[in-house]
Coordinates of C-alpha atoms and ligand atoms in Angstrom, one line a residue:
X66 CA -10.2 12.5 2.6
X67 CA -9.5 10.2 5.0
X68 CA -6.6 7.1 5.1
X69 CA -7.5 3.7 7.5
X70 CA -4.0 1.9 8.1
X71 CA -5.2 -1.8 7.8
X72 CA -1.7 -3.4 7.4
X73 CA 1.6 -2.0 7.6
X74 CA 3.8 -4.8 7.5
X75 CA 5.9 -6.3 4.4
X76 CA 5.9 -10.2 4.1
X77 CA 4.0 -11.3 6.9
X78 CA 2.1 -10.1 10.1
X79 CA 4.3 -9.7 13.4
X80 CA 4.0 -7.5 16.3
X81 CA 0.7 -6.9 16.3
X82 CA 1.0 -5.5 12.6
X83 CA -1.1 -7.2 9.6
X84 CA 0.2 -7.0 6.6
X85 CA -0.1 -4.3 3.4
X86 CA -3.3 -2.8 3.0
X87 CA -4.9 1.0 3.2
X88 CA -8.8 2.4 3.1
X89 CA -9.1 5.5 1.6
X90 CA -12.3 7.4 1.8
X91 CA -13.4 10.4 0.2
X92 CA -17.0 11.7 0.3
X93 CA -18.4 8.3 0.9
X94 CA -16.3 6.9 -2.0
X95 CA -13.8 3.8 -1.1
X96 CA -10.5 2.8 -2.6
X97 CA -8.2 0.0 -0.6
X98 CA -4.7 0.5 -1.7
X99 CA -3.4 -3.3 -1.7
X100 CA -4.8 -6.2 -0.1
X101 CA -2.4 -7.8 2.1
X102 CA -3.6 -9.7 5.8
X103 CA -4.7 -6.0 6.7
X104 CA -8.1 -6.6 4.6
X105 CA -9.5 -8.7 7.9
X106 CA -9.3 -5.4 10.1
X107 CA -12.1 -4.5 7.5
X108 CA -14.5 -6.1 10.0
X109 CA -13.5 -3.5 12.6
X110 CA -15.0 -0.7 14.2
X111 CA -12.7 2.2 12.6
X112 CA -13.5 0.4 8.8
X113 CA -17.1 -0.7 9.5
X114 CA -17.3 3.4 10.3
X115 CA -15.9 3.9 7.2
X116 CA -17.6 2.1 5.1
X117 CA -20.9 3.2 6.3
X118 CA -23.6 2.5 3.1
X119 CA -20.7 2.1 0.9
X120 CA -22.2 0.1 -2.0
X121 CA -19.0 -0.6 -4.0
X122 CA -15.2 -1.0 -3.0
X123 CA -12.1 -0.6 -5.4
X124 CA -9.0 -2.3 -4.7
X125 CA -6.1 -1.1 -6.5
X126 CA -3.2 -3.6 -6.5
X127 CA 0.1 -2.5 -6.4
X128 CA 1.8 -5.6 -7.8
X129 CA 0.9 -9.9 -7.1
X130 CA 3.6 -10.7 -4.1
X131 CA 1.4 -12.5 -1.5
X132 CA 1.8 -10.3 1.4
X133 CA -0.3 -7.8 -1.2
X134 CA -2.4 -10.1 -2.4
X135 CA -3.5 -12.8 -0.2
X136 CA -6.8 -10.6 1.7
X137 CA -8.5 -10.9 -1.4
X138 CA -9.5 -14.2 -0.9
X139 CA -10.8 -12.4 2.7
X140 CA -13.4 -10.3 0.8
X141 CA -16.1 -12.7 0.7
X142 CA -16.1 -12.8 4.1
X143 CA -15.5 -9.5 5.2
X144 CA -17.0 -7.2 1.9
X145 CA -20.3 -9.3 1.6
X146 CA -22.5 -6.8 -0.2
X147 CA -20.0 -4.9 -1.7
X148 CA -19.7 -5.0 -5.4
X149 CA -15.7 -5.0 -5.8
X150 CA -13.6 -3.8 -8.6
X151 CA -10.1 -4.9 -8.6
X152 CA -7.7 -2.9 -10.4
X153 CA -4.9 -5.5 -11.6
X154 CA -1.7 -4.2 -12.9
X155 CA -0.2 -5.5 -16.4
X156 CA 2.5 -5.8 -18.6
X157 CA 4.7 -3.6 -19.1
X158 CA 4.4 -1.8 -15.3
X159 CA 4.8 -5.6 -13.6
X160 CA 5.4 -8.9 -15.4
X161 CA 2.6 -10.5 -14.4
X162 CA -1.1 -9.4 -15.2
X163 CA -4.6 -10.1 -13.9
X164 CA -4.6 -14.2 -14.7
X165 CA -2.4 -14.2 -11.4
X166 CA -5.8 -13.3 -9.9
X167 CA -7.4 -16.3 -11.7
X168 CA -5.0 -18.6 -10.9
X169 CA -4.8 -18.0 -7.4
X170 CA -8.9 -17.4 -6.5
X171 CA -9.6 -20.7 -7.6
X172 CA -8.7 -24.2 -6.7
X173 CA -7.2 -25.8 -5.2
X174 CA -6.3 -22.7 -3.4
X175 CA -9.8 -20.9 -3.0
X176 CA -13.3 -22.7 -3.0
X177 CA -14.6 -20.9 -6.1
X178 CA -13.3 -18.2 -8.9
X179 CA -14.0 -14.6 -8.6
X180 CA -16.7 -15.3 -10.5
X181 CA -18.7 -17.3 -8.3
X182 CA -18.4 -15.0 -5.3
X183 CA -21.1 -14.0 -3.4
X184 CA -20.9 -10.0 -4.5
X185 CA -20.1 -8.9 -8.2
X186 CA -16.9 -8.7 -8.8
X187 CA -14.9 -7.1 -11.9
X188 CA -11.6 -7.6 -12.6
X189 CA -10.0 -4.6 -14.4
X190 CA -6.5 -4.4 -15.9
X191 CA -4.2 -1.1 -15.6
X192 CA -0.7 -0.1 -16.9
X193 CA -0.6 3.7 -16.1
X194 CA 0.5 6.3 -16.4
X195 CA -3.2 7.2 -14.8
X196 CA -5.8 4.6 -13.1
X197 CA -9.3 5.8 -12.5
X198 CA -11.1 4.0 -9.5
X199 CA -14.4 5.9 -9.4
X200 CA -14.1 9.4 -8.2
X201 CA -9.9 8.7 -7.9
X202 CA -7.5 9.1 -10.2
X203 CA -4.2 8.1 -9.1
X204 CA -0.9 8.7 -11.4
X205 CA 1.1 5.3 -11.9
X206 CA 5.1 4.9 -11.7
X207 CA 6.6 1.5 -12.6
X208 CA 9.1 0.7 -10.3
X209 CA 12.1 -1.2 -9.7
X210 CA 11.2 -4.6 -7.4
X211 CA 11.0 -8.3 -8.7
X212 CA 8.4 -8.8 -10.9
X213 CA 7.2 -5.0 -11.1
X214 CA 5.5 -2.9 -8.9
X215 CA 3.4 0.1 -9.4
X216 CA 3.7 3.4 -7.7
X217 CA 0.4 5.6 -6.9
X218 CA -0.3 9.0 -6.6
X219 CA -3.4 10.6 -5.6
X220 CA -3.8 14.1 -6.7
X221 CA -2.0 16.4 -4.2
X222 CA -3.1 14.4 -1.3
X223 CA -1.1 11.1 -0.9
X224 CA 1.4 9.0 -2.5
X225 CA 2.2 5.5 -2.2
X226 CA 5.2 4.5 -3.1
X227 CA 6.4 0.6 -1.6
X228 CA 8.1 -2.8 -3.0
X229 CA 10.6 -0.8 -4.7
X230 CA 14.5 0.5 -4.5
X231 CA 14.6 3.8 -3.8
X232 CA 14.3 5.7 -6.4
X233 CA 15.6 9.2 -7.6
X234 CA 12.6 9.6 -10.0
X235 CA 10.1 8.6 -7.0
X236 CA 10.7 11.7 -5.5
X237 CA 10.0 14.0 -9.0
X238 CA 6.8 11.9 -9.1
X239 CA 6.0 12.4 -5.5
X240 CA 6.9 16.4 -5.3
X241 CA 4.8 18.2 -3.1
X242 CA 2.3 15.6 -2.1
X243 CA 0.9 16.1 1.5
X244 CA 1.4 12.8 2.3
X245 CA 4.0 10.0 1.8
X246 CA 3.3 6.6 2.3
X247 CA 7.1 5.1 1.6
X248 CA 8.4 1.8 2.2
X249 CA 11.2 1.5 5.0
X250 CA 11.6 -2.2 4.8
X251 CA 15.7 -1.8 6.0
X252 CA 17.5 0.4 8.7
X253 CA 20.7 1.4 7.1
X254 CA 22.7 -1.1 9.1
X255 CA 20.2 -4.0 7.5
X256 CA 20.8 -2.5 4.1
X257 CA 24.6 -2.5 4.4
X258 CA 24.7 -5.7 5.5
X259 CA 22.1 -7.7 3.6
X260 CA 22.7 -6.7 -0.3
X261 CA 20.3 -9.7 -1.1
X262 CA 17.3 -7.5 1.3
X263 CA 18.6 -4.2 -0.9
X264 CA 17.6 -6.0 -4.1
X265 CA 14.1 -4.5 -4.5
X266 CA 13.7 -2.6 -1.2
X267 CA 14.7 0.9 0.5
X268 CA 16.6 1.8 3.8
X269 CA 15.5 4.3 6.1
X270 CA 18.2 7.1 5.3
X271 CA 17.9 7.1 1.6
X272 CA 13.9 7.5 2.0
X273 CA 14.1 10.3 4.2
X274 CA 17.0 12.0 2.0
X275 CA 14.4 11.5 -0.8
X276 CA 11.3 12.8 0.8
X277 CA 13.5 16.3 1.8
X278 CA 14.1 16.6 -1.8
X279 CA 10.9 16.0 -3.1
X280 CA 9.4 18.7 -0.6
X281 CA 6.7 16.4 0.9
X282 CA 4.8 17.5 3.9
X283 CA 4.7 14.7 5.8
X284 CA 6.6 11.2 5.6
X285 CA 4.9 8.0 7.3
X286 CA 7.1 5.1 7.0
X287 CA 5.1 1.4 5.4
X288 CA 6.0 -1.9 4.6
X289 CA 7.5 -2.1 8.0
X290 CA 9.7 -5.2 8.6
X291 CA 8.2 -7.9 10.8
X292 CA 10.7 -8.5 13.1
X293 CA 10.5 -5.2 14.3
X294 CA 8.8 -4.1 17.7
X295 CA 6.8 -0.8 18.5
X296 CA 9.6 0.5 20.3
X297 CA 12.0 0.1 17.3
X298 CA 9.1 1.7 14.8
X299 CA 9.3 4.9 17.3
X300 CA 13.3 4.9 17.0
X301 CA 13.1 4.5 13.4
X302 CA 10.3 7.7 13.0
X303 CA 12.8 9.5 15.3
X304 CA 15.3 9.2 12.6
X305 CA 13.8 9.3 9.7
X306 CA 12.5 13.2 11.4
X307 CA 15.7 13.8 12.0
X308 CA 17.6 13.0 9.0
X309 CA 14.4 14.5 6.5
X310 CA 13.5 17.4 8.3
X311 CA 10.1 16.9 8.2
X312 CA 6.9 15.3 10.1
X313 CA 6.8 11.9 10.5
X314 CA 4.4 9.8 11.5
X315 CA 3.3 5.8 11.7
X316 CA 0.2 5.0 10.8
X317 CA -1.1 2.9 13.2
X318 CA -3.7 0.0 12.0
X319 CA -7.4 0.8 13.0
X320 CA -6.9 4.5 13.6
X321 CA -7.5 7.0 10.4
X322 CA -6.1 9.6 9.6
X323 CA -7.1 13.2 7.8
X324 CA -5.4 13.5 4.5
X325 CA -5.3 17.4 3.0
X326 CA -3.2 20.4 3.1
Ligands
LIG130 ZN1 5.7 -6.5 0.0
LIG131 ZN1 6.8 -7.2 -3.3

């Protein structure tokens, strides 16, 4: 099983980074974790690779804040040929359910509706606890982030877990996964001095205390914030290995990574 960063950034692209989005791929079976500004680095060598004779991609939404969201209205340009399931999460897990999909792939915002696109395209609605996407079946965690959010696990292999507080009960729902894609949207100096940035988010030392405890093998940090630079992602790896014990990693866009024990 492999895992294609395509955006790593919360809110908006900066430094390079796009915003959220990940390719999974598993025997020639794709699942794209979110669909933030990353989905346009689908049009690149590492994802075209990827892809390969794919004939269907699933897109699993984690909740309907833009920065999520808005590279579905990519799709038509950088799927074509694709028939596309979107996996829409619904009341209770997030407030909101698939009609945020209607109402924003369609205009005045987007040309035409989903269903006028140039691939088929089915919309499905999911409220956990499990989610099957093809050959993937992925546990589901509400979490605690305006509006909802759901949190994904993937068999032993990877979990993640972003647009959320950081959670006690993320890390039993996490234990033991290889992988750990959380969200680090605040150093701990941010968080203690912006409570309104706490609301919904995680800082870097509560994450890593989190991912000790739930025994994961390896920590890569997400939903990084956009003012940050490269050399301020490296510090905050450093410290999140320190403080956790344990490997961490970014995941750099365009360059894939093995998942697996
Ligand atoms: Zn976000
Ligand atoms: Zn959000």
């Amino acid at each position: 099983m492999r895992l294609l960063p395509l955006g790593t950034n919360g809110f908006l692209p900066g430094h390079g980074r796009q915003t959220m989005s990940f390719l999974v791929e598993r025997a020639g079976a794709l699942v794209l974790l979110d669909a933030g500004s990353g989905v346009s680095r689908l049009l690149e060598p590492a994802a075209r690779a990827l892809l390969g004779d794919a004939e269907r991609l699933d897109v699993v939404l984690t909740h309907y804040h833009l920065d999520h969201l808005v590279g579905l209205s990519y799709l038509p340009g950088v799927a074509r040929g694709l028939a596309l399931r979107i996996f829409a999460p619904a009341p209770p897990l997030t407030e909101s359910g698939p009609e945020a999909l209607a109402a924003l792939i369609a205009p005045p915002f987007f040309p035409v509706t989903l269903e006028r696109w140039p691939m088929p395209v089915e919309v499905r609605p999911y409220s956990g606890p499990e989610l099957e996407a093809g050959p993937f079946r992925f546990a589901v965690r509400g979490q605690d982030h305006p509006g909802g959010s759901a949190g994904l696990r993937l068999g032993d292999e990877l979990a993640y877990i972003t647009d959320t507080v950081c959670d006690p009960a993320t890390a039993r729902f996490v234990r033991g996964v290889g992988t750990l894609l959380h969200e680090v949207w605040l150093t701990d100096e941010e968080s203690a001095r912006e409570a309104a940035a706490r609301t919904g988010h995680s800082a870097a030392g509560e994450v890593a205390d989190l991912a000790r405890r739930a025994r994961v093998r390896r920590l890569l940090p997400v939903h990084h914030h956009p003012r940050r630079s490269g050399e301020e992602l490296v510090a905050l790896a450093a410290e999140l290995r320190r403080r956790s014990e344990l490997e961490v990693e970014l995941a750099i866009e365009g360059v894939p990574l093995e998942l697996g024990r």
